[in-house]
Structures are given as C-alpha cells and as structure tokens.
mmCIF file of C-alpha atoms in Angstrom:
data_model
loop_
_atom_site.group_PDB
_atom_site.id
_atom_site.type_symbol
_atom_site.label_atom_id
_atom_site.label_comp_id
_atom_site.label_asym_id
_atom_site.label_seq_id
_atom_site.Cartn_x
_atom_site.Cartn_y
_atom_site.Cartn_z
ATOM 1 C CA UNK A 1 -94.929 42.110 -16.640
ATOM 2 C CA UNK A 2 -92.095 44.115 -18.511
ATOM 3 C CA UNK A 3 -92.284 47.170 -16.042
ATOM 4 C CA UNK A 4 -91.764 44.555 -13.483
ATOM 5 C CA UNK A 5 -88.906 43.499 -15.661
ATOM 6 C CA UNK A 6 -87.545 46.864 -15.937
ATOM 7 C CA UNK A 7 -87.563 48.158 -12.333
ATOM 8 C CA UNK A 8 -85.556 44.655 -11.711
ATOM 9 C CA UNK A 9 -82.889 46.030 -14.281
ATOM 10 C CA UNK A 10 -82.600 49.196 -12.558
ATOM 11 C CA UNK A 11 -82.280 47.719 -9.792
ATOM 12 C CA UNK A 12 -78.372 47.954 -9.391
ATOM 13 C CA UNK A 13 -77.774 46.541 -6.039
ATOM 14 C CA UNK A 14 -79.810 43.902 -7.334
ATOM 15 C CA UNK A 15 -78.014 43.470 -10.016
ATOM 16 C CA UNK A 16 -74.608 43.002 -7.770
ATOM 17 C CA UNK A 17 -75.868 40.655 -5.326
ATOM 18 C CA UNK A 18 -76.602 38.428 -8.605
ATOM 19 C CA UNK A 19 -73.824 39.137 -10.166
ATOM 20 C CA UNK A 20 -71.801 37.788 -7.086
ATOM 21 C CA UNK A 21 -74.450 34.934 -6.686
ATOM 22 C CA UNK A 22 -73.388 33.918 -10.536
ATOM 23 C CA UNK A 23 -69.819 34.339 -9.656
ATOM 24 C CA UNK A 24 -69.394 32.545 -6.670
ATOM 25 C CA UNK A 25 -71.297 29.542 -8.386
ATOM 26 C CA UNK A 26 -69.128 29.770 -11.472
ATOM 27 C CA UNK A 27 -66.221 29.883 -8.903
ATOM 28 C CA UNK A 28 -67.309 26.976 -7.123
ATOM 29 C CA UNK A 29 -68.270 24.854 -10.066
ATOM 30 C CA UNK A 30 -65.751 26.082 -12.206
ATOM 31 C CA UNK A 31 -62.550 26.731 -10.094
ATOM 32 C CA UNK A 32 -61.023 23.172 -9.290
ATOM 33 C CA UNK A 33 -60.654 22.104 -13.059
ATOM 34 C CA UNK A 34 -58.414 25.568 -13.645
ATOM 35 C CA UNK A 35 -56.972 25.550 -10.434
ATOM 36 C CA UNK A 36 -56.042 21.707 -9.429
ATOM 37 C CA UNK A 37 -53.378 21.376 -12.846
ATOM 38 C CA UNK A 38 -51.644 24.434 -11.988
ATOM 39 C CA UNK A 39 -51.276 23.415 -7.805
ATOM 40 C CA UNK A 40 -50.433 19.887 -8.472
ATOM 41 C CA UNK A 41 -47.787 21.030 -11.042
ATOM 42 C CA UNK A 42 -46.556 23.301 -8.787
ATOM 43 C CA UNK A 43 -46.433 20.809 -5.964
ATOM 44 C CA UNK A 44 -44.733 18.269 -8.401
ATOM 45 C CA UNK A 45 -42.182 20.679 -9.290
ATOM 46 C CA UNK A 46 -41.325 21.627 -5.593
ATOM 47 C CA UNK A 47 -40.931 17.799 -4.746
ATOM 48 C CA UNK A 48 -38.398 17.697 -7.585
ATOM 49 C CA UNK A 49 -36.469 20.453 -6.416
ATOM 50 C CA UNK A 50 -36.522 19.051 -3.044
ATOM 51 C CA UNK A 51 -35.090 15.594 -4.841
ATOM 52 C CA UNK A 52 -32.454 17.497 -6.827
ATOM 53 C CA UNK A 53 -31.270 19.683 -3.777
ATOM 54 C CA UNK A 54 -30.535 16.085 -1.795
ATOM 55 C CA UNK A 55 -28.513 14.729 -4.218
ATOM 56 C CA UNK A 56 -26.689 18.101 -4.940
ATOM 57 C CA UNK A 57 -26.048 17.851 -1.045
ATOM 58 C CA UNK A 58 -24.536 14.204 -1.099
ATOM 59 C CA UNK A 59 -22.594 14.990 -4.409
ATOM 60 C CA UNK A 60 -20.956 17.708 -2.673
ATOM 61 C CA UNK A 61 -20.554 15.923 0.344
ATOM 62 C CA UNK A 62 -18.770 13.070 -1.328
ATOM 63 C CA UNK A 63 -16.498 15.420 -3.481
ATOM 64 C CA UNK A 64 -15.373 17.210 -0.071
ATOM 65 C CA UNK A 65 -14.575 13.459 1.097
ATOM 66 C CA UNK A 66 -12.669 12.658 -2.105
ATOM 67 C CA UNK A 67 -10.376 15.698 -2.157
ATOM 68 C CA UNK A 68 -9.605 14.574 1.767
ATOM 69 C CA UNK A 69 -7.992 11.300 0.237
ATOM 70 C CA UNK A 70 -4.596 10.635 -0.497
ATOM 71 C CA UNK A 71 -4.822 9.734 -4.174
ATOM 72 C CA UNK A 72 -1.839 7.735 -4.049
ATOM 73 C CA UNK A 73 -2.979 5.708 -0.999
ATOM 74 C CA UNK A 74 -6.476 5.505 -2.824
ATOM 75 C CA UNK A 75 -4.590 3.469 -5.684
ATOM 76 C CA UNK A 76 -2.565 1.242 -3.396
ATOM 77 C CA UNK A 77 -5.815 0.243 -1.618
ATOM 78 C CA UNK A 78 -7.584 -0.065 -5.132
ATOM 79 C CA UNK A 79 -5.083 -2.626 -6.485
ATOM 80 C CA UNK A 80 -5.002 -4.386 -3.362
ATOM 81 C CA UNK A 81 -8.944 -4.799 -3.307
ATOM 82 C CA UNK A 82 -8.827 -6.025 -7.162
ATOM 83 C CA UNK A 83 -6.118 -8.382 -6.547
ATOM 84 C CA UNK A 84 -7.708 -10.148 -3.338
ATOM 85 C CA UNK A 85 -11.002 -9.846 -5.190
ATOM 86 C CA UNK A 86 -10.436 -9.853 -8.596
ATOM 87 C CA UNK A 87 -14.103 -9.354 -10.782
ATOM 88 C CA UNK A 88 -13.207 -12.226 -13.358
ATOM 89 C CA UNK A 89 -11.479 -15.385 -12.823
ATOM 90 C CA UNK A 90 -7.739 -15.172 -12.946
ATOM 91 C CA UNK A 91 -6.711 -19.103 -12.954
ATOM 92 C CA UNK A 92 -3.433 -18.284 -14.830
ATOM 93 C CA UNK A 93 -2.552 -15.937 -11.625
ATOM 94 C CA UNK A 94 -3.586 -18.662 -9.265
ATOM 95 C CA UNK A 95 -1.842 -21.117 -10.676
ATOM 96 C CA UNK A 96 1.462 -18.895 -10.483
ATOM 97 C CA UNK A 97 0.526 -17.950 -6.891
ATOM 98 C CA UNK A 98 0.402 -21.449 -6.274
ATOM 99 C CA UNK A 99 4.046 -22.597 -7.581
ATOM 100 C CA UNK A 100 5.701 -19.498 -5.634
ATOM 101 C CA UNK A 101 4.105 -21.244 -2.494
ATOM 102 C CA UNK A 102 5.106 -24.356 -3.756
ATOM 103 C CA UNK A 103 8.755 -22.871 -3.768
ATOM 104 C CA UNK A 104 8.495 -20.969 -0.740
ATOM 105 C CA UNK A 105 7.613 -23.691 1.319
ATOM 106 C CA UNK A 106 9.698 -26.706 -0.126
ATOM 107 C CA UNK A 107 6.597 -29.059 -0.968
ATOM 108 C CA UNK A 108 6.995 -31.090 -4.542
ATOM 109 C CA UNK A 109 3.930 -29.865 -6.454
ATOM 110 C CA UNK A 110 2.657 -33.460 -8.311
ATOM 111 C CA UNK A 111 -0.801 -31.526 -9.848
ATOM 112 C CA UNK A 112 -2.969 -28.473 -10.111
ATOM 113 C CA UNK A 113 -6.692 -28.771 -11.155
ATOM 114 C CA UNK A 114 -8.685 -25.550 -11.909
ATOM 115 C CA UNK A 115 -12.079 -25.916 -12.043
ATOM 116 C CA UNK A 116 -13.568 -22.574 -13.547
ATOM 117 C CA UNK A 117 -17.346 -21.968 -15.001
ATOM 118 C CA UNK A 118 -17.670 -20.931 -18.490
ATOM 119 C CA UNK A 119 -20.351 -18.353 -19.390
ATOM 120 C CA UNK A 120 -22.133 -21.174 -21.040
ATOM 121 C CA UNK A 121 -22.762 -22.371 -17.125
ATOM 122 C CA UNK A 122 -20.860 -25.180 -17.998
ATOM 123 C CA UNK A 123 -17.898 -26.142 -15.167
ATOM 124 C CA UNK A 124 -14.297 -27.340 -17.056
ATOM 125 C CA UNK A 125 -12.018 -28.891 -15.511
ATOM 126 C CA UNK A 126 -8.120 -28.694 -16.574
ATOM 127 C CA UNK A 127 -5.376 -30.718 -14.987
ATOM 128 C CA UNK A 128 -1.888 -29.972 -14.925
ATOM 129 C CA UNK A 129 0.664 -32.780 -13.856
ATOM 130 C CA UNK A 130 4.196 -31.464 -12.539
ATOM 131 C CA UNK A 131 7.366 -33.307 -12.366
ATOM 132 C CA UNK A 132 8.039 -33.831 -8.741
ATOM 133 C CA UNK A 133 10.698 -31.899 -7.973
ATOM 134 C CA UNK A 134 10.665 -30.035 -4.528
ATOM 135 C CA UNK A 135 11.191 -26.379 -4.661
ATOM 136 C CA UNK A 136 12.963 -26.638 -8.303
ATOM 137 C CA UNK A 137 12.912 -23.654 -10.633
ATOM 138 C CA UNK A 138 12.582 -26.054 -13.115
ATOM 139 C CA UNK A 139 9.142 -27.825 -11.643
ATOM 140 C CA UNK A 140 6.635 -25.720 -13.506
ATOM 141 C CA UNK A 141 3.074 -26.727 -14.708
ATOM 142 C CA UNK A 142 2.168 -28.788 -17.514
ATOM 143 C CA UNK A 143 -0.835 -28.967 -18.462
ATOM 144 C CA UNK A 144 -1.250 -32.630 -20.368
ATOM 145 C CA UNK A 145 -5.154 -33.204 -20.691
ATOM 146 C CA UNK A 146 -8.400 -31.031 -20.246
ATOM 147 C CA UNK A 147 -11.835 -32.796 -19.735
ATOM 148 C CA UNK A 148 -15.442 -31.711 -19.213
ATOM 149 C CA UNK A 149 -17.337 -32.346 -16.600
ATOM 150 C CA UNK A 150 -21.048 -32.046 -16.013
ATOM 151 C CA UNK A 151 -22.569 -28.776 -16.801
ATOM 152 C CA UNK A 152 -23.699 -26.933 -13.462
ATOM 153 C CA UNK A 153 -27.140 -24.530 -13.078
ATOM 154 C CA UNK A 154 -25.175 -21.312 -12.238
ATOM 155 C CA UNK A 155 -26.180 -18.431 -14.423
ATOM 156 C CA UNK A 156 -23.202 -16.350 -13.349
ATOM 157 C CA UNK A 157 -19.811 -17.297 -11.530
ATOM 158 C CA UNK A 158 -18.852 -16.535 -7.760
ATOM 159 C CA UNK A 159 -16.313 -18.085 -7.549
ATOM 160 C CA UNK A 160 -13.596 -21.081 -8.953
ATOM 161 C CA UNK A 161 -12.187 -24.041 -7.402
ATOM 162 C CA UNK A 162 -8.613 -25.487 -7.372
ATOM 163 C CA UNK A 163 -7.163 -28.502 -6.480
ATOM 164 C CA UNK A 164 -3.443 -28.789 -5.451
ATOM 165 C CA UNK A 165 -1.896 -32.235 -4.777
ATOM 166 C CA UNK A 166 1.735 -32.227 -3.377
ATOM 167 C CA UNK A 167 4.691 -34.104 -1.430
ATOM 168 C CA UNK A 168 6.467 -32.895 1.463
ATOM 169 C CA UNK A 169 7.255 -33.453 4.891
ATOM 170 C CA UNK A 170 4.582 -32.249 7.305
ATOM 171 C CA UNK A 171 6.503 -29.238 8.406
ATOM 172 C CA UNK A 172 6.695 -27.911 4.811
ATOM 173 C CA UNK A 173 3.191 -28.726 4.387
ATOM 174 C CA UNK A 174 1.797 -26.649 7.240
ATOM 175 C CA UNK A 175 4.533 -24.057 5.887
ATOM 176 C CA UNK A 176 2.573 -23.959 2.794
ATOM 177 C CA UNK A 177 -0.944 -23.399 4.451
ATOM 178 C CA UNK A 178 0.720 -20.918 6.728
ATOM 179 C CA UNK A 179 2.035 -18.879 3.545
ATOM 180 C CA UNK A 180 -1.688 -18.474 2.460
ATOM 181 C CA UNK A 181 -2.142 -15.677 4.947
ATOM 182 C CA UNK A 182 0.503 -13.783 2.992
ATOM 183 C CA UNK A 183 -0.801 -13.982 0.111
ATOM 184 C CA UNK A 184 -2.162 -10.955 -2.096
ATOM 185 C CA UNK A 185 -5.568 -13.529 -3.092
ATOM 186 C CA UNK A 186 -8.584 -14.552 -1.153
ATOM 187 C CA UNK A 187 -8.376 -18.093 -0.968
ATOM 188 C CA UNK A 188 -10.677 -20.276 1.081
ATOM 189 C CA UNK A 189 -9.035 -23.555 1.617
ATOM 190 C CA UNK A 190 -12.847 -26.171 1.633
ATOM 191 C CA UNK A 191 -11.071 -29.487 1.949
ATOM 192 C CA UNK A 192 -7.953 -30.830 3.147
ATOM 193 C CA UNK A 193 -6.615 -34.556 3.208
ATOM 194 C CA UNK A 194 -3.201 -36.336 4.448
ATOM 195 C CA UNK A 195 -1.842 -39.613 3.012
ATOM 196 C CA UNK A 196 1.372 -41.262 4.127
ATOM 197 C CA UNK A 197 3.576 -41.882 1.474
ATOM 198 C CA UNK A 198 5.220 -45.651 1.976
ATOM 199 C CA UNK A 199 9.456 -46.189 2.578
ATOM 200 C CA UNK A 200 9.195 -41.934 3.509
ATOM 201 C CA UNK A 201 8.479 -39.712 5.829
ATOM 202 C CA UNK A 202 6.710 -37.259 3.237
ATOM 203 C CA UNK A 203 3.171 -37.079 3.155
ATOM 204 C CA UNK A 204 0.715 -36.649 0.264
ATOM 205 C CA UNK A 205 -1.643 -34.135 0.675
ATOM 206 C CA UNK A 206 -4.401 -32.268 -1.167
ATOM 207 C CA UNK A 207 -6.019 -29.351 -0.801
ATOM 208 C CA UNK A 208 -9.011 -27.792 -2.049
ATOM 209 C CA UNK A 209 -9.635 -24.021 -2.594
ATOM 210 C CA UNK A 210 -12.262 -21.945 -3.423
ATOM 211 C CA UNK A 211 -11.130 -18.729 -4.774
ATOM 212 C CA UNK A 212 -14.190 -16.026 -4.342
ATOM 213 C CA UNK A 213 -14.827 -13.088 -7.431
ATOM 214 C CA UNK A 214 -15.294 -9.681 -6.791
ATOM 215 C CA UNK A 215 -18.494 -7.534 -8.356
ATOM 216 C CA UNK A 216 -18.309 -4.374 -9.272
ATOM 217 C CA UNK A 217 -20.781 -2.202 -7.578
ATOM 218 C CA UNK A 218 -23.004 0.467 -9.673
ATOM 219 C CA UNK A 219 -22.933 3.844 -7.187
ATOM 220 C CA UNK A 220 -24.342 7.180 -8.611
ATOM 221 C CA UNK A 221 -22.700 10.409 -7.792
ATOM 222 C CA UNK A 222 -25.428 10.826 -5.037
ATOM 223 C CA UNK A 223 -24.651 7.996 -3.487
ATOM 224 C CA UNK A 224 -23.789 8.350 -0.049
ATOM 225 C CA UNK A 225 -19.808 7.056 0.983
ATOM 226 C CA UNK A 226 -17.522 6.436 4.185
ATOM 227 C CA UNK A 227 -14.278 6.118 4.273
ATOM 228 C CA UNK A 228 -13.411 5.914 7.968
ATOM 229 C CA UNK A 229 -10.249 5.537 10.091
ATOM 230 C CA UNK A 230 -10.499 2.435 10.837
ATOM 231 C CA UNK A 231 -11.160 1.243 7.074
ATOM 232 C CA UNK A 232 -7.990 2.770 6.269
ATOM 233 C CA UNK A 233 -6.239 1.251 9.032
ATOM 234 C CA UNK A 234 -7.305 -2.449 7.790
ATOM 235 C CA UNK A 235 -5.711 -1.983 4.421
ATOM 236 C CA UNK A 236 -2.382 -0.575 5.788
ATOM 237 C CA UNK A 237 -2.567 -4.061 7.688
ATOM 238 C CA UNK A 238 -3.106 -5.771 4.520
ATOM 239 C CA UNK A 239 -0.839 -4.033 2.937
ATOM 240 C CA UNK A 240 2.059 -4.420 4.962
ATOM 241 C CA UNK A 241 1.228 -8.256 5.991
ATOM 242 C CA UNK A 242 0.053 -9.761 2.093
ATOM 243 C CA UNK A 243 3.867 -9.642 0.192
ATOM 244 C CA UNK A 244 3.109 -12.969 -1.554
ATOM 245 C CA UNK A 245 1.941 -11.764 -5.369
ATOM 246 C CA UNK A 246 3.012 -12.762 -8.951
ATOM 247 C CA UNK A 247 2.029 -11.166 -12.266
ATOM 248 C CA UNK A 248 2.021 -13.915 -14.655
ATOM 249 C CA UNK A 249 1.971 -12.714 -18.639
ATOM 250 C CA UNK A 250 -0.773 -12.038 -20.676
ATOM 251 C CA UNK A 251 0.710 -14.392 -23.620
ATOM 252 C CA UNK A 252 1.740 -17.778 -21.353
ATOM 253 C CA UNK A 253 2.791 -19.313 -25.160
ATOM 254 C CA UNK A 254 5.134 -16.613 -25.663
ATOM 255 C CA UNK A 255 5.467 -13.612 -28.047
ATOM 256 C CA UNK A 256 2.670 -13.415 -30.828
ATOM 257 C CA UNK A 257 5.818 -12.218 -33.026
ATOM 258 C CA UNK A 258 9.443 -12.860 -31.297
ATOM 259 C CA UNK A 259 11.166 -10.956 -33.930
ATOM 260 C CA UNK A 260 9.638 -8.055 -32.867
#
C-alpha cells in the first residue's frame, strides 16, 4: 500500500492532473464569492459615472443657454412674471391697483372686500368702505371694519378673492373692465352683477375677482431648460401691453419714525 502511494506521488503527470482538477473545483466553488462583489462594485461605479456624465452634459448646456440670454431682458421678464403671479398674497397692491382703475375709468368706488386664506387655513374678510366720489384723488379706500368668516379646509392658499362694488355709467363700467387687460396682475372675473340706480343713469356694479398665486418651482442645475423664440416674443408683447401698475408702500400707516 505504501509502495503504491509512493509510486503515485512519483508520477508527476498524475499529480499535475490532480492539481488542475482540484484548482478547477476550488475555482468553481469559491470563484463567485470572490469575484462577484468586485464585479458588482465595478458595475455600480460604471452606472454612477454614466449618470454623472449625463448631469454634466445637461449643466453645460444650461450654462451655455444662460450665457446667450440678455441679462437685462431676463430681469425684465422675471419681474413681469413675479408681478403677474406673485408667490405671496399681495392684497395691498391689488387694492391700490383697483383704486387706479377706478380713477382711470371714472366710476365711483363703493367698497372693496379682500378675502384671503391665512396660514391657519381660515378665511379672513376685510371690507373697505369708500366715499362715492367718482374719479376723485380723495376717494382712497378706508378700512372701517374687519370680520372673520367660517374656516376653510384648504391647507395652502393658491389664490385669494376680491369683491368690488362701484357705481358709474355703462360705458365707464366697461372701461374699468377693459382696463384689466392692461394691468400687471392676473385677475379673473368670477362673477359680475348690475343693478339700476333709482333716479339716475348710473349702474351699481359688483365684480368678484379671483387672483391666483404663483408657486416657486424647485429646479436643479441639471434640469433641462428651454427658452424659445416664441417665449421671448410672448413676453415682449406682454411688456408692451401691460402698462398699469402700482407700488404701494410697505408702511401704509406712515414711517415708523417720522422725525428720521
């Protein structure tokens, strides 16, 4: 037996064959556990590199596009969009705009009611009573009372409403409505009603407006952006058409320190 084993060990060809068989067996047995993690890591790195390459391409294209845009015009377009659809409720500006429309059309403003949704999801209504003096600079809105209506269930406000009551002739009323197309603020007429004033040619008009609010869009540097020639032309037309605007003071009750 010992001689047989010794003879086998002296047979180099047999030992070589056995070594090869054992190596192949170990490779089949242990190869996946040794090679798969490295292969998986290499595949993940390759996929991540492809993603980063796509992001870099998109960012480069966006930077090139921004470099080609006139910064002055871009600022004008940005200001226009913010005025048309502000991200926050601009009740004071809207009341001032309505006062400007009243002066230009010649009607007599009776009242303005602004209904705004607060952060606590309640609807607050504020009524401003105005002396009925048509087209007079002294006919500025004066707040006389504030009331709180029933709570709403809206989590966030995407618009607020304004109810305006005024008196004037039919032509003056149409003039006020027509002036809305020249106002740098998006206003949608939800309801309009007319009543005939007794012993007068004037009409009593109540208009309910809906004023949508914009929303800041979250974008990343690699987000694909487009600013076509048609977009530029549309903004230029709006800039030429929308001419009525106001800039009410941030301190409607006056300066905090009148002596400074």
